[in-house]
């Protein structure tokens, strides 16, 4: 990888969170931690009215050749995020970014150092 990429130019290690859209619920609160040893920890809470369905997954993530996107495997499904400045943007199945109007709904924001302590 030559030049500035997310992997070598950003402070990407840390925990990101946000509520992602859901077809059959009120949203999925997502907390994804990326470690510099290529491991991740994912906590998701499916919000269904007053009920909450929590799950946790851990594993390895991989950077793509461009050094800008990561892929995690959850239950045999590949999920790709574009790594940006203090944010992760969920990508569509074809590795394309959501439309400009949808991006904010599919973005996880990095927790600040103060929030982590």
N, CA and C of each residue as an Amber inpcrd file, in Angstrom:
protein
   351
   0.8340000  -1.1750000   0.0000000   0.0000000   0.0000000   0.0000000
   0.8820000   1.2430000   0.0000000   0.7070000   2.0610000  -0.9860000
   1.4480000   3.3050000  -1.0800000   0.5290000   4.4630000  -0.7360000
   1.1060000   5.5470000  -0.2600000   0.3240000   6.7390000   0.0110000
  -0.4530000   6.6610000   1.3060000  -1.3340000   7.6400000   1.4860000
  -2.1340000   7.7200000   2.7000000  -3.3910000   6.8750000   2.5560000
  -3.5510000   5.9330000   3.4390000  -4.7450000   5.1080000   3.4860000
  -5.2860000   5.1450000   4.9060000  -6.4740000   4.6230000   5.1010000
  -7.0580000   4.6010000   6.4400000  -6.1810000   3.8290000   7.4040000
  -5.6130000   2.7270000   6.9450000  -4.8240000   1.8690000   7.8280000
  -3.5560000   2.5620000   8.3290000  -2.9450000   3.4200000   7.4970000
  -1.6910000   4.0350000   7.9270000  -1.7860000   5.5270000   8.2450000
  -2.9110000   6.1680000   7.9360000  -3.0010000   7.6110000   8.1530000
  -4.0010000   8.0180000   9.2460000  -4.8330000   7.0820000   9.6900000
  -5.8500000   7.4160000  10.6810000  -5.6010000   6.6940000  11.9970000
  -6.1050000   7.2730000  13.0670000  -6.0810000   6.6500000  14.3780000
  -7.3710000   5.8340000  14.5000000  -7.4190000   4.6730000  13.8590000
  -8.6500000   3.9030000  13.7100000  -8.9300000   2.9370000  14.8600000
  -7.9220000   2.5660000  15.6370000  -8.1420000   1.6060000  16.7160000
  -9.0870000   2.2140000  17.7560000 -10.0740000   1.4290000  18.2240000
 -10.9880000   1.9210000  19.2470000 -12.3790000   1.3490000  19.0950000
 -13.3300000   1.9650000  19.7920000 -14.7130000   1.4980000  19.8170000
 -15.6120000   2.4960000  19.0990000 -16.4590000   1.9820000  18.2410000
 -17.3990000   2.7670000  17.4470000 -18.8100000   2.3210000  17.8090000
 -19.7540000   3.2780000  17.8090000 -21.1190000   2.8980000  18.1490000
 -22.1390000   3.7330000  17.3900000 -23.3450000   3.1730000  17.3020000
 -24.4580000   3.8550000  16.6550000 -25.6110000   2.8860000  16.5210000
 -26.7580000   3.4040000  16.1090000 -27.9360000   2.5650000  15.8980000
 -28.1710000   2.4480000  14.4020000 -28.0940000   1.2230000  13.9030000
 -28.2660000   0.9520000  12.4790000 -29.7140000   0.5780000  12.1870000
 -30.1880000   0.8600000  10.9730000 -31.5630000   0.5130000  10.6020000
 -31.8040000  -1.0000000  10.6440000 -33.0710000  -1.3570000  10.8200000
 -33.4710000  -2.7560000  10.9080000 -34.8360000  -2.8990000  10.2370000
 -34.9960000  -3.9470000   9.4140000 -36.2610000  -4.1560000   8.7030000
 -37.3960000  -4.5710000   9.6290000 -37.0820000  -5.3950000  10.6450000
 -38.1430000  -5.9410000  11.4950000 -38.0360000  -5.5080000  12.9580000
 -37.3840000  -4.3490000  13.1970000 -37.2710000  -3.8380000  14.5590000
 -37.0840000  -2.3240000  14.5160000 -36.9280000  -1.7210000  15.7010000
 -36.7770000  -0.2670000  15.7870000 -35.3550000   0.2060000  15.5110000
 -34.4220000  -0.7110000  15.4070000 -33.0230000  -0.3910000  15.1470000
 -32.1190000  -1.3820000  15.8480000 -30.8550000  -1.3760000  15.4780000
 -29.8790000  -2.2640000  16.1010000 -28.7560000  -1.3990000  16.6460000
 -28.7230000  -1.2510000  17.9960000 -27.6290000  -0.5090000  18.6130000
 -26.3800000  -1.3720000  18.4650000 -25.3470000  -0.8080000  17.8520000
 -24.1390000  -1.5510000  17.5090000 -22.9290000  -0.8990000  18.1520000
 -22.1000000  -1.7230000  18.7740000 -20.8360000  -1.2660000  19.3470000
 -19.7530000  -2.2060000  18.8260000 -18.8330000  -1.6650000  18.0420000
 -17.7840000  -2.4520000  17.3960000 -16.4230000  -1.9220000  17.8360000
 -15.6340000  -2.8060000  18.4560000 -14.2900000  -2.4440000  18.8960000
 -13.2750000  -3.0870000  17.9640000 -12.3720000  -2.2680000  17.4180000
 -11.2820000  -2.7370000  16.5600000  -9.9730000  -2.6170000  17.3270000
  -9.2480000  -3.7100000  17.3990000  -7.9420000  -3.7240000  18.0600000
  -6.8490000  -3.7830000  17.0040000  -5.6530000  -3.3060000  17.3330000
  -4.5800000  -3.2710000  16.3320000  -3.9810000  -4.6440000  16.0430000
  -4.4360000  -5.6930000  16.7270000  -3.9770000  -7.0570000  16.4310000
  -4.9400000  -7.7870000  15.4970000  -5.7680000  -7.0180000  14.7660000
  -6.7410000  -7.5360000  13.7970000  -7.8900000  -8.3060000  14.4320000
  -8.1580000  -8.0690000  15.7190000  -9.3140000  -8.6910000  16.3600000
 -10.4010000  -7.6350000  16.5530000 -11.6450000  -8.1170000  16.6250000
 -12.7650000  -7.2220000  16.8790000 -13.6850000  -7.8410000  17.9150000
 -14.4740000  -6.9840000  18.5520000 -15.5280000  -7.3890000  19.4700000
 -16.7590000  -6.6040000  19.0720000 -17.8490000  -7.3160000  18.7900000
 -19.0770000  -6.6960000  18.3180000 -20.2050000  -7.0120000  19.2930000
 -20.8390000  -5.9620000  19.8170000 -22.0340000  -6.1020000  20.6450000
 -23.1760000  -5.4540000  19.8670000 -24.2840000  -6.1890000  19.7270000
 -25.4480000  -5.6340000  19.0510000 -26.6820000  -5.8600000  19.9130000
 -27.5350000  -4.8560000  19.9540000 -28.7920000  -4.9510000  20.6890000
 -29.9160000  -4.5970000  19.7290000 -30.7320000  -5.6080000  19.4230000
 -31.8800000  -5.4090000  18.5460000 -33.0030000  -4.8110000  19.3880000
 -33.4870000  -3.6450000  18.9910000 -34.5050000  -2.9260000  19.7410000
 -35.8860000  -3.2330000  19.1670000 -36.6940000  -3.9360000  19.9570000
 -38.0290000  -4.3370000  19.5210000 -39.0230000  -3.8540000  20.5760000
 -39.5520000  -2.6410000  20.3830000 -40.4430000  -2.0630000  21.3920000
 -39.7190000  -1.9420000  22.7170000 -40.2750000  -2.5340000  23.7600000
 -39.6510000  -2.5180000  25.0860000 -38.6370000  -3.6420000  25.2670000
 -38.5760000  -4.5590000  24.3100000 -37.6650000  -5.7090000  24.4130000
 -36.3230000  -5.3750000  23.7860000 -35.2990000  -6.0490000  24.2960000
 -33.9530000  -5.8880000  23.7490000 -33.3270000  -7.2620000  23.6040000
 -32.8550000  -7.5720000  22.4060000 -32.2220000  -8.8430000  22.1100000
 -30.7340000  -8.5790000  21.8850000 -29.8990000  -8.9800000  22.8580000
 -28.4650000  -8.6690000  22.8070000 -27.6570000  -9.8720000  22.3090000
 -26.6550000  -9.5700000  21.4770000 -25.7160000 -10.5940000  21.0170000
 -24.3040000 -10.0230000  21.0470000 -23.3370000 -10.9080000  21.1450000
 -21.9250000 -10.5190000  21.0890000 -21.1830000 -11.4880000  20.2000000
 -20.2370000 -10.9710000  19.4470000 -19.4020000 -11.7630000  18.5550000
 -17.9770000 -11.2440000  18.6680000 -17.0330000 -12.1250000  18.4610000
 -15.6450000 -11.6870000  18.3710000 -14.9550000 -12.4950000  17.2970000
 -13.8890000 -11.9460000  16.7740000 -13.1680000 -12.6280000  15.7130000
 -12.0780000 -11.7470000  15.1430000 -11.6960000 -12.0620000  13.9190000
 -10.6520000 -11.3200000  13.2180000 -11.2760000 -10.4840000  12.1050000
 -10.6950000  -9.3210000  11.8370000 -11.1050000  -8.5330000  10.6780000
  -9.9320000  -8.4660000   9.7200000 -10.2430000  -8.1370000   8.4670000
  -9.2100000  -8.0280000   7.4420000  -9.3390000  -6.6940000   6.7240000
  -8.1990000  -6.1010000   6.4150000  -8.1660000  -4.8920000   5.5920000
  -8.2120000  -5.2950000   4.1340000  -8.8460000  -4.5030000   3.2820000
  -8.8200000  -4.7740000   1.8480000  -7.5140000  -4.2490000   1.2600000
  -7.2980000  -4.4860000  -0.0250000  -6.0470000  -4.0980000  -0.6800000
  -5.8220000  -2.5900000  -0.6840000  -6.9060000  -1.8200000  -0.6610000
  -6.7680000  -0.3570000  -0.6960000  -6.3670000   0.2140000   0.6600000
  -6.5090000  -0.5870000   1.7310000  -6.1950000  -0.1060000   3.0730000
  -7.2310000   0.8610000   3.6080000  -8.4340000   0.8600000   3.0180000
  -9.4890000   1.7930000   3.4210000 -10.7100000   1.1180000   4.0290000
 -10.8810000  -0.1680000   3.7910000 -12.0580000  -0.8980000   4.2510000
 -11.6480000  -2.1320000   5.0400000 -12.5000000  -2.4950000   6.0100000
 -12.2940000  -3.7340000   6.7520000 -13.4880000  -4.6490000   6.5310000
 -13.2430000  -5.9410000   6.6700000 -14.3060000  -6.9370000   6.5890000
 -14.2830000  -7.7750000   7.8480000 -15.4660000  -7.9580000   8.4380000
 -15.6100000  -8.8730000   9.5630000 -16.5460000  -9.9940000   9.1340000
 -16.3650000 -11.1590000   9.7100000 -17.2240000 -12.3110000   9.4200000
 -18.1110000 -12.5590000  10.6290000 -19.4370000 -12.5610000  10.4120000
 -20.4020000 -12.8430000  11.4610000 -21.3200000 -13.9530000  10.9640000
 -21.2690000 -15.0850000  11.6400000 -22.1220000 -16.2250000  11.2820000
 -22.0430000 -16.5570000   9.7890000 -20.8420000 -16.5380000   9.2360000
 -20.6270000 -16.8790000   7.8390000 -20.9350000 -15.7630000   6.8560000
 -21.3300000 -14.6030000   7.3520000 -21.6430000 -13.4690000   6.4860000
 -20.5420000 -12.4240000   6.5890000 -20.0810000 -11.9390000   5.4330000
 -19.0630000 -10.8890000   5.4000000 -19.7290000  -9.5280000   5.4900000
 -19.2390000  -8.7000000   6.4180000 -19.7540000  -7.3510000   6.5920000
 -18.5800000  -6.3980000   6.4230000 -18.7390000  -5.4150000   5.5220000
 -17.6400000  -4.5100000   5.2190000 -17.9600000  -3.0940000   5.6730000
 -16.9430000  -2.4550000   6.2600000 -17.0400000  -1.0630000   6.6940000
 -15.9310000  -0.2590000   6.0430000 -16.2670000   0.9600000   5.6250000
 -15.2670000   1.9240000   5.1770000 -14.7630000   2.6300000   6.4320000
 -13.4410000   2.6770000   6.6160000 -12.8460000   3.2890000   7.7910000
 -12.5190000   4.7410000   7.4580000 -13.1640000   5.6520000   8.1870000
 -12.9530000   7.0720000   7.9760000 -12.4500000   7.7300000   9.2460000
 -12.3150000   9.0310000   9.2020000 -11.8540000   9.8000000  10.3580000
 -12.8980000   9.6990000  11.4630000 -12.5910000   8.9230000  12.5070000
 -13.4570000   8.7260000  13.6740000 -14.8260000   8.1360000  13.3460000
 -14.9070000   7.3610000  12.2620000 -16.1740000   6.7360000  11.9110000
 -15.9700000   5.4870000  11.0580000 -16.9650000   4.6130000  11.1320000
 -17.0450000   3.4430000  10.2670000 -18.3580000   3.5520000   9.5150000
 -18.3220000   3.3510000   8.2070000 -19.5380000   3.4170000   7.4000000
 -19.8030000   2.0310000   6.8300000 -20.9600000   1.4720000   7.1820000
 -21.3540000   0.1650000   6.6740000 -21.5260000   0.2450000   5.1660000
 -20.9590000  -0.7130000   4.4490000 -21.0700000  -0.7390000   2.9950000
 -22.1230000  -1.7420000   2.5650000 -22.6810000  -1.5310000   1.3790000
 -23.6510000  -2.4610000   0.8100000 -22.9580000  -3.7810000   0.4850000
 -23.7500000  -4.7870000   0.2060000 -23.2150000  -6.1180000  -0.1080000
 -22.2490000  -6.1020000  -1.2920000 -22.4270000  -5.1730000  -2.2370000
 -21.5440000  -5.0860000  -3.4010000 -20.3360000  -4.1880000  -3.1350000
 -20.0480000  -3.9380000  -1.8410000 -18.9150000  -3.1240000  -1.4050000
 -19.0320000  -1.6570000  -1.8200000 -20.2080000  -1.2170000  -2.1580000
 -20.4380000   0.1770000  -2.5300000 -20.9530000   0.9430000  -1.3160000
 -20.6570000   2.2190000  -1.2850000 -21.1180000   3.0720000  -0.2020000
 -22.6050000   3.3930000  -0.3990000 -23.3210000   3.5940000   0.6980000
 -24.7210000   3.9940000   0.6480000 -24.8290000   5.3590000  -0.0410000
 -26.0450000   5.7120000  -0.4420000 -26.2400000   7.0340000  -1.0340000
 -25.9870000   8.1010000   0.0350000 -25.7310000   9.3180000  -0.3940000
 -25.4350000  10.4200000   0.5290000 -26.5380000  10.5970000   1.5720000
 -27.7880000  10.3940000   1.1750000 -28.8960000  10.5690000   2.1220000
 -28.9730000   9.4330000   3.1330000 -28.4090000   8.2670000   2.8120000
 -28.4530000   7.1090000   3.7090000 -27.2350000   6.9910000   4.6210000
 -26.1240000   7.6020000   4.2630000 -24.8600000   7.3910000   4.9830000
 -25.0000000   7.6140000   6.4810000 -25.6630000   8.6920000   6.9030000
 -25.7460000   8.9780000   8.3340000 -26.4400000   7.8570000   9.1030000
 -27.3370000   7.1220000   8.4470000 -28.0450000   6.0180000   9.1030000
 -27.1870000   4.7620000   9.2250000 -26.0890000   4.7000000   8.5020000
 -25.2370000   3.5080000   8.4810000 -23.8280000   3.8030000   8.9880000
 -23.6970000   4.8340000   9.8160000 -22.3970000   5.2590000  10.3150000
 -22.2730000   4.9880000  11.8110000 -21.1520000   4.3930000  12.1940000
 -20.8070000   4.2140000  13.6000000 -19.7530000   5.2660000  13.9340000
 -19.9110000   5.9510000  15.0630000 -19.0170000   7.0270000  15.4580000
 -18.0760000   6.5300000  16.5540000 -16.8170000   6.9040000  16.4440000
 -15.8200000   6.4840000  17.4190000 -16.0470000   7.1750000  18.7540000
 -15.9930000   6.3770000  19.8240000 -16.1050000   6.9370000  21.1670000
 -14.8330000   7.7150000  21.4650000 -14.9720000   8.8130000  22.1880000
 -13.7890000   9.5830000  22.5410000 -13.0570000   8.9050000  23.6890000
 -11.8340000   9.2730000  23.8840000 -11.0170000   8.7060000  24.9730000
 -11.7040000   8.9450000  26.3150000 -12.3300000  10.1160000  26.5020000
 -13.0190000  10.4190000  27.7590000 -14.1310000   9.4180000  28.0320000
 -14.8940000   9.0710000  26.9980000 -16.0270000   8.1620000  27.1650000
 -15.5670000   6.7570000  27.5190000 -14.4020000   6.3520000  27.0310000
 -13.9000000   4.9980000  27.2630000 -13.4200000   4.8330000  28.7010000
 -12.8490000   5.8810000  29.2850000 -12.2970000   5.7850000  30.6420000
 -13.3590000   5.6720000  31.7000000
